[in-house]
mmCIF file of C-alpha atoms in Angstrom:
data_model
loop_
_atom_site.group_PDB
_atom_site.id
_atom_site.type_symbol
_atom_site.label_atom_id
_atom_site.label_comp_id
_atom_site.label_asym_id
_atom_site.label_seq_id
_atom_site.Cartn_x
_atom_site.Cartn_y
_atom_site.Cartn_z
ATOM 1 C CA MET A 538 0.000 0.000 0.000
ATOM 2 C CA LEU A 539 1.320 3.442 -0.903
ATOM 3 C CA LEU A 540 0.854 6.614 1.061
ATOM 4 C CA VAL A 541 -0.182 9.494 -1.166
ATOM 5 C CA PRO A 542 1.796 12.638 -0.128
ATOM 6 C CA ASP A 543 -1.116 15.002 -0.608
ATOM 7 C CA MET A 544 -3.499 12.882 1.465
ATOM 8 C CA PRO A 545 -5.786 15.244 3.385
ATOM 9 C CA GLN A 546 -4.647 15.260 7.025
ATOM 10 C CA GLN A 547 -8.091 15.590 8.525
ATOM 11 C CA GLY A 548 -10.426 13.385 10.484
ATOM 12 C CA PHE A 549 -9.656 9.690 10.656
ATOM 13 C CA ALA A 550 -6.701 9.856 8.246
ATOM 14 C CA ALA A 551 -4.883 12.339 10.495
ATOM 15 C CA ARG A 552 -4.699 9.725 13.234
ATOM 16 C CA LEU A 553 -3.095 7.143 10.956
ATOM 17 C CA VAL A 554 -0.273 9.215 9.411
ATOM 18 C CA ASP A 555 2.632 10.824 11.259
ATOM 19 C CA ASP A 556 3.507 14.499 10.834
ATOM 20 C CA LEU A 557 6.313 13.773 8.345
ATOM 21 C CA GLN A 558 4.108 11.414 6.323
ATOM 22 C CA SER A 559 6.911 8.850 6.463
ATOM 23 C CA THR A 560 5.004 6.133 8.283
ATOM 24 C CA PHE A 561 1.371 5.232 8.607
ATOM 25 C CA SER A 562 -0.859 2.757 10.391
ATOM 26 C CA LEU A 563 -3.072 0.284 8.585
ATOM 27 C CA PRO A 564 -5.965 -0.768 10.858
ATOM 28 C CA VAL A 565 -6.935 -4.435 10.754
ATOM 29 C CA PRO A 566 -10.300 -5.086 12.433
ATOM 30 C CA THR A 567 -10.642 -8.010 14.823
ATOM 31 C CA SER A 568 -13.328 -9.075 17.257
ATOM 32 C CA LEU A 569 -12.940 -8.200 20.935
ATOM 33 C CA LEU A 570 -14.262 -11.675 21.721
ATOM 34 C CA ASN A 571 -11.312 -13.411 20.063
ATOM 35 C CA GLY A 572 -9.037 -15.262 22.442
ATOM 36 C CA PRO A 573 -5.236 -15.048 22.517
ATOM 37 C CA ASP A 574 -4.818 -18.147 20.320
ATOM 38 C CA THR A 575 -7.111 -16.741 17.631
ATOM 39 C CA ILE A 576 -5.375 -13.364 17.655
ATOM 40 C CA ARG A 577 -1.919 -14.935 17.452
ATOM 41 C CA ALA A 578 -3.085 -16.997 14.470
ATOM 42 C CA GLU A 579 -4.378 -13.847 12.755
ATOM 43 C CA VAL A 580 -1.081 -12.054 13.435
ATOM 44 C CA SER A 581 0.851 -14.948 11.893
ATOM 45 C CA GLN A 582 -1.293 -14.744 8.763
ATOM 46 C CA ILE A 583 -0.758 -10.984 8.524
ATOM 47 C CA LYS A 584 3.015 -11.379 8.889
ATOM 48 C CA GLU A 585 3.059 -14.046 6.178
ATOM 49 C CA ARG A 586 1.189 -11.738 3.806
ATOM 50 C CA LEU A 587 3.541 -8.860 4.621
ATOM 51 C CA ASP A 588 6.558 -11.071 3.929
ATOM 52 C CA ALA A 589 5.007 -12.217 0.666
ATOM 53 C CA ALA A 590 4.504 -8.573 -0.321
ATOM 54 C CA GLY A 591 8.166 -7.816 0.432
ATOM 55 C CA VAL A 592 7.485 -5.390 3.278
ATOM 56 C CA GLY A 593 7.928 -7.783 6.188
ATOM 57 C CA ASP A 594 11.199 -6.129 7.243
ATOM 58 C CA ILE A 595 9.729 -2.623 7.479
ATOM 59 C CA ALA A 596 6.197 -3.379 8.706
ATOM 60 C CA THR A 597 5.399 -4.079 12.356
ATOM 61 C CA VAL A 598 2.253 -5.616 13.771
ATOM 62 C CA THR A 599 1.110 -3.894 16.956
ATOM 63 C CA GLY A 600 -2.046 -2.700 18.662
ATOM 64 C CA TYR A 601 -4.100 -3.422 21.759
ATOM 65 C CA SER A 602 -5.367 -6.816 20.615
ATOM 66 C CA PHE A 603 -1.861 -7.974 19.701
ATOM 67 C CA LEU A 604 -0.363 -6.781 22.986
ATOM 68 C CA ALA A 605 -3.250 -8.314 24.911
ATOM 69 C CA ALA A 606 -2.692 -11.670 23.236
ATOM 70 C CA THR A 607 1.041 -11.677 23.967
ATOM 71 C CA GLN A 608 1.310 -9.867 27.301
ATOM 72 C CA MET A 609 -1.989 -10.580 29.051
ATOM 73 C CA PRO A 610 -1.191 -14.272 29.649
ATOM 74 C CA VAL A 611 2.008 -13.184 31.409
ATOM 75 C CA LEU A 612 0.094 -10.701 33.561
ATOM 76 C CA VAL A 613 -2.613 -13.251 34.359
ATOM 77 C CA ASP A 614 -0.045 -15.872 35.361
ATOM 78 C CA GLY A 615 1.653 -13.339 37.614
ATOM 79 C CA LEU A 616 -1.650 -12.324 39.179
ATOM 80 C CA ARG A 617 -2.626 -15.956 39.663
ATOM 81 C CA MET A 618 0.682 -16.622 41.387
ATOM 82 C CA SER A 619 0.057 -13.621 43.638
ATOM 83 C CA PHE A 620 -3.201 -15.287 44.723
ATOM 84 C CA TYR A 621 -1.391 -18.310 46.047
ATOM 85 C CA ILE A 622 1.332 -16.188 47.639
ATOM 86 C CA ALA A 623 -1.346 -14.116 49.396
ATOM 87 C CA ILE A 624 -3.112 -17.275 50.558
ATOM 88 C CA SER A 625 0.150 -18.697 51.897
ATOM 89 C CA VAL A 626 1.021 -15.492 53.748
ATOM 90 C CA MET A 627 -2.501 -15.251 55.162
ATOM 91 C CA THR A 628 -2.342 -18.860 56.375
ATOM 92 C CA VAL A 629 0.981 -18.264 58.132
ATOM 93 C CA LEU A 630 -0.346 -15.086 59.776
ATOM 94 C CA ILE A 631 -3.468 -16.871 61.024
ATOM 95 C CA ALA A 632 -1.322 -19.666 62.446
ATOM 96 C CA LEU A 633 0.901 -17.153 64.258
ATOM 97 C CA ILE A 634 -1.882 -14.893 65.541
ATOM 98 C CA LEU A 635 -4.233 -17.682 66.645
ATOM 99 C CA ARG A 636 -1.378 -20.002 67.621
ATOM 100 C CA SER A 637 -3.109 -22.859 65.858
ATOM 101 C CA VAL A 638 -1.762 -24.549 62.752
ATOM 102 C CA PRO A 639 -4.878 -26.755 62.252
ATOM 103 C CA ILE A 640 -7.279 -23.800 62.114
ATOM 104 C CA ALA A 641 -4.924 -21.980 59.746
ATOM 105 C CA LEU A 642 -4.927 -24.975 57.405
ATOM 106 C CA VAL A 643 -8.709 -25.312 57.619
ATOM 107 C CA THR A 644 -9.169 -21.688 56.516
ATOM 108 C CA LEU A 645 -7.583 -22.656 53.203
ATOM 109 C CA VAL A 646 -10.724 -24.548 52.205
ATOM 110 C CA PRO A 647 -13.248 -21.652 52.017
ATOM 111 C CA ASN A 648 -10.589 -19.281 50.673
ATOM 112 C CA LEU A 649 -9.444 -21.567 47.859
ATOM 113 C CA LEU A 650 -12.845 -22.874 46.776
ATOM 114 C CA PRO A 651 -13.970 -19.655 44.977
ATOM 115 C CA ILE A 652 -10.730 -19.491 42.987
ATOM 116 C CA LEU A 653 -10.621 -23.188 42.142
ATOM 117 C CA GLY A 654 -14.347 -23.266 41.398
ATOM 118 C CA ILE A 655 -14.198 -20.445 38.847
ATOM 119 C CA GLU A 656 -11.045 -21.801 37.228
ATOM 120 C CA ALA A 657 -12.678 -25.243 36.969
ATOM 121 C CA TRP A 658 -15.757 -23.693 35.350
ATOM 122 C CA MET A 659 -13.603 -21.834 32.826
ATOM 123 C CA VAL A 660 -11.746 -25.042 31.964
ATOM 124 C CA LEU A 661 -15.023 -26.940 31.492
ATOM 125 C CA THR A 662 -16.342 -24.175 29.214
ATOM 126 C CA SER A 663 -13.050 -24.025 27.250
ATOM 127 C CA GLN A 664 -12.294 -20.476 28.364
ATOM 128 C CA THR A 665 -8.989 -19.004 29.421
ATOM 129 C CA VAL A 666 -8.472 -16.944 32.551
ATOM 130 C CA THR A 667 -8.210 -13.348 31.352
ATOM 131 C CA LEU A 668 -7.143 -10.264 33.258
ATOM 132 C CA THR A 669 -10.818 -9.517 33.868
ATOM 133 C CA GLY A 670 -11.347 -12.967 35.337
ATOM 134 C CA ALA A 671 -8.260 -12.651 37.527
ATOM 135 C CA VAL A 672 -9.472 -9.344 38.969
ATOM 136 C CA ALA A 673 -12.883 -10.904 39.644
ATOM 137 C CA LEU A 674 -11.209 -13.726 41.559
ATOM 138 C CA LEU A 675 -9.198 -11.181 43.526
ATOM 139 C CA VAL A 676 -12.403 -9.467 44.681
ATOM 140 C CA ALA A 677 -14.028 -12.768 45.647
ATOM 141 C CA PHE A 678 -10.896 -13.890 47.494
ATOM 142 C CA GLY A 679 -10.955 -10.772 49.650
ATOM 143 C CA ILE A 680 -14.611 -11.325 50.540
ATOM 144 C CA ALA A 681 -14.017 -15.000 51.374
ATOM 145 C CA VAL A 682 -11.097 -14.148 53.666
ATOM 146 C CA ASP A 683 -13.145 -11.487 55.443
ATOM 147 C CA ASN A 684 -16.021 -13.899 56.144
ATOM 148 C CA THR A 685 -13.647 -16.630 57.297
ATOM 149 C CA ILE A 686 -11.859 -14.355 59.766
ATOM 150 C CA HIS A 687 -15.199 -13.221 61.232
ATOM 151 C CA ILE A 688 -16.282 -16.816 61.839
ATOM 152 C CA VAL A 689 -12.965 -17.825 63.414
ATOM 153 C CA ASN A 690 -12.953 -14.788 65.688
ATOM 154 C CA ARG A 691 -16.541 -15.388 66.828
ATOM 155 C CA VAL A 692 -15.848 -19.057 67.558
ATOM 156 C CA ARG A 693 -12.807 -18.228 69.680
ATOM 157 C CA LEU A 694 -14.794 -15.667 71.684
ATOM 158 C CA LEU A 695 -17.580 -18.174 72.341
ATOM 159 C CA GLN A 696 -15.079 -20.800 73.496
ATOM 160 C CA CYS A 697 -14.573 -18.761 76.658
ATOM 161 C CA GLU A 698 -18.223 -19.302 77.683
ATOM 162 C CA ASN A 699 -17.821 -23.019 78.502
ATOM 163 C CA ALA A 700 -20.282 -24.076 75.792
ATOM 164 C CA THR A 701 -20.121 -27.379 73.929
ATOM 165 C CA SER A 702 -18.514 -27.572 70.497
ATOM 166 C CA GLN A 703 -21.924 -27.849 68.838
ATOM 167 C CA GLN A 704 -23.249 -24.840 70.748
ATOM 168 C CA VAL A 705 -20.197 -22.747 69.902
ATOM 169 C CA VAL A 706 -20.608 -23.329 66.159
ATOM 170 C CA GLU A 707 -24.391 -22.814 66.277
ATOM 171 C CA GLN A 708 -24.110 -19.580 68.250
ATOM 172 C CA ALA A 709 -21.361 -18.285 65.963
ATOM 173 C CA LEU A 710 -23.472 -18.956 62.879
ATOM 174 C CA ALA A 711 -26.572 -17.451 64.509
ATOM 175 C CA ALA A 712 -24.665 -14.221 65.096
ATOM 176 C CA LEU A 713 -22.954 -14.064 61.695
ATOM 177 C CA VAL A 714 -25.366 -15.570 59.164
ATOM 178 C CA SER A 715 -27.445 -12.407 58.863
ATOM 179 C CA PRO A 716 -24.599 -9.913 58.193
ATOM 180 C CA ILE A 717 -22.677 -12.334 55.970
ATOM 181 C CA MET A 718 -25.794 -13.196 53.949
ATOM 182 C CA THR A 719 -26.861 -9.563 53.619
ATOM 183 C CA THR A 720 -23.449 -8.341 52.493
ATOM 184 C CA SER A 721 -22.930 -11.226 50.082
ATOM 185 C CA LEU A 722 -26.405 -10.987 48.531
ATOM 186 C CA LEU A 723 -26.040 -7.246 47.965
ATOM 187 C CA LEU A 724 -22.702 -7.800 46.249
ATOM 188 C CA ILE A 725 -24.054 -10.707 44.197
ATOM 189 C CA VAL A 726 -27.011 -8.662 42.945
ATOM 190 C CA GLY A 727 -24.818 -5.655 42.211
ATOM 191 C CA PHE A 728 -22.239 -7.608 40.231
ATOM 192 C CA ALA A 729 -24.891 -9.751 38.537
ATOM 193 C CA LEU A 730 -26.457 -6.626 37.038
ATOM 194 C CA THR A 731 -23.215 -5.834 35.232
ATOM 195 C CA ALA A 732 -23.496 -9.217 33.495
ATOM 196 C CA PHE A 733 -26.105 -7.591 31.223
ATOM 197 C CA SER A 734 -23.623 -4.965 30.027
ATOM 198 C CA ALA A 735 -23.037 -4.662 26.293
ATOM 199 C CA LEU A 736 -19.285 -4.592 26.945
ATOM 200 C CA PRO A 737 -17.939 -8.176 27.002
ATOM 201 C CA ALA A 738 -15.230 -7.447 29.586
ATOM 202 C CA VAL A 739 -17.660 -5.793 32.005
ATOM 203 C CA SER A 740 -20.209 -8.567 31.527
ATOM 204 C CA LEU A 741 -17.600 -11.265 32.182
ATOM 205 C CA PHE A 742 -16.310 -9.442 35.255
ATOM 206 C CA GLY A 743 -19.775 -9.178 36.784
ATOM 207 C CA MET A 744 -20.686 -12.788 36.060
ATOM 208 C CA LEU A 745 -17.447 -14.268 37.404
ATOM 209 C CA THR A 746 -17.447 -12.095 40.517
ATOM 210 C CA ALA A 747 -21.057 -12.993 41.339
ATOM 211 C CA MET A 748 -20.325 -16.705 40.858
ATOM 212 C CA ALA A 749 -17.198 -16.537 43.010
ATOM 213 C CA ILE A 750 -19.047 -14.737 45.815
ATOM 214 C CA ILE A 751 -21.780 -17.397 45.732
ATOM 215 C CA ILE A 752 -19.166 -20.144 46.076
ATOM 216 C CA ALA A 753 -17.450 -18.249 48.901
ATOM 217 C CA LEU A 754 -20.776 -17.764 50.693
ATOM 218 C CA LEU A 755 -21.696 -21.450 50.478
ATOM 219 C CA ALA A 756 -18.226 -22.495 51.619
ATOM 220 C CA ASP A 757 -18.266 -20.145 54.622
ATOM 221 C CA LEU A 758 -21.766 -21.110 55.764
ATOM 222 C CA PHE A 759 -21.766 -24.865 55.124
ATOM 223 C CA VAL A 760 -18.253 -26.260 54.628
ATOM 224 C CA PHE A 761 -16.153 -24.161 56.994
ATOM 225 C CA PRO A 762 -18.394 -24.518 60.109
ATOM 226 C CA SER A 763 -18.301 -28.310 59.729
ATOM 227 C CA LEU A 764 -14.512 -28.263 59.651
ATOM 228 C CA VAL A 765 -14.390 -25.945 62.666
ATOM 229 C CA LEU A 766 -16.693 -28.316 64.555
ATOM 230 C CA VAL A 767 -14.310 -31.204 63.873
ATOM 231 C CA LEU A 768 -11.379 -29.167 65.204
ATOM 232 C CA LEU A 769 -13.298 -28.204 68.329
ATOM 233 C CA ARG A 770 -14.251 -31.784 69.102
ATOM 234 C CA LYS A 771 -10.656 -32.932 68.702
ATOM 235 C CA GLY A 772 -9.379 -30.083 70.872
ATOM 236 C CA TRP A 773 -7.211 -28.644 68.101
ATOM 237 C CA MET A 774 -8.658 -25.148 68.318
#
């Protein structure tokens, strides 16, 4: 493609040509819904056509979609690794503060389930974890940790009242179910509404966050109390 020197530098054309008219950009449309593999395949085809035209050494493929396909997986992997580092640090802190390794290990269950649940769903639906999905998991992880800490703290306070293990867990849940349910349901409804957005990234973020919060809520109200009850009965807490 040749650049005509007297091309009118107005409107859309002005954004594609530099001031010296020595280089220009050639937009190639692609769908925002395309995954990294699809985009990389398209880039390979474009490079082959540029090489065939004899301009492969002076033409460069760039743009948001290209950078997203090549750099986003690196960012997502780094963010995913930060999840597990944060979980490890949190577990160590709980063990040190509460002076109980068993309870620290048990807290891993409700905190990991939202992350593993969403990643399992994405694998089953042949989707890759994008930056949007990673941020959604980060939000859900924070909520799960908050709920877990509240339950552990309430249980330890009730242990001082000479109640049985069953009574301690029941009283802790009776005091915390209402605030945990209310907060979680408000967040679920709020994020679920964004799932109807016309923007794919916003829609995916809302859907994944709502799903992760649901998993975290179920884990904190049904799975975690059962594990705490086992620890109490064995005298490990």
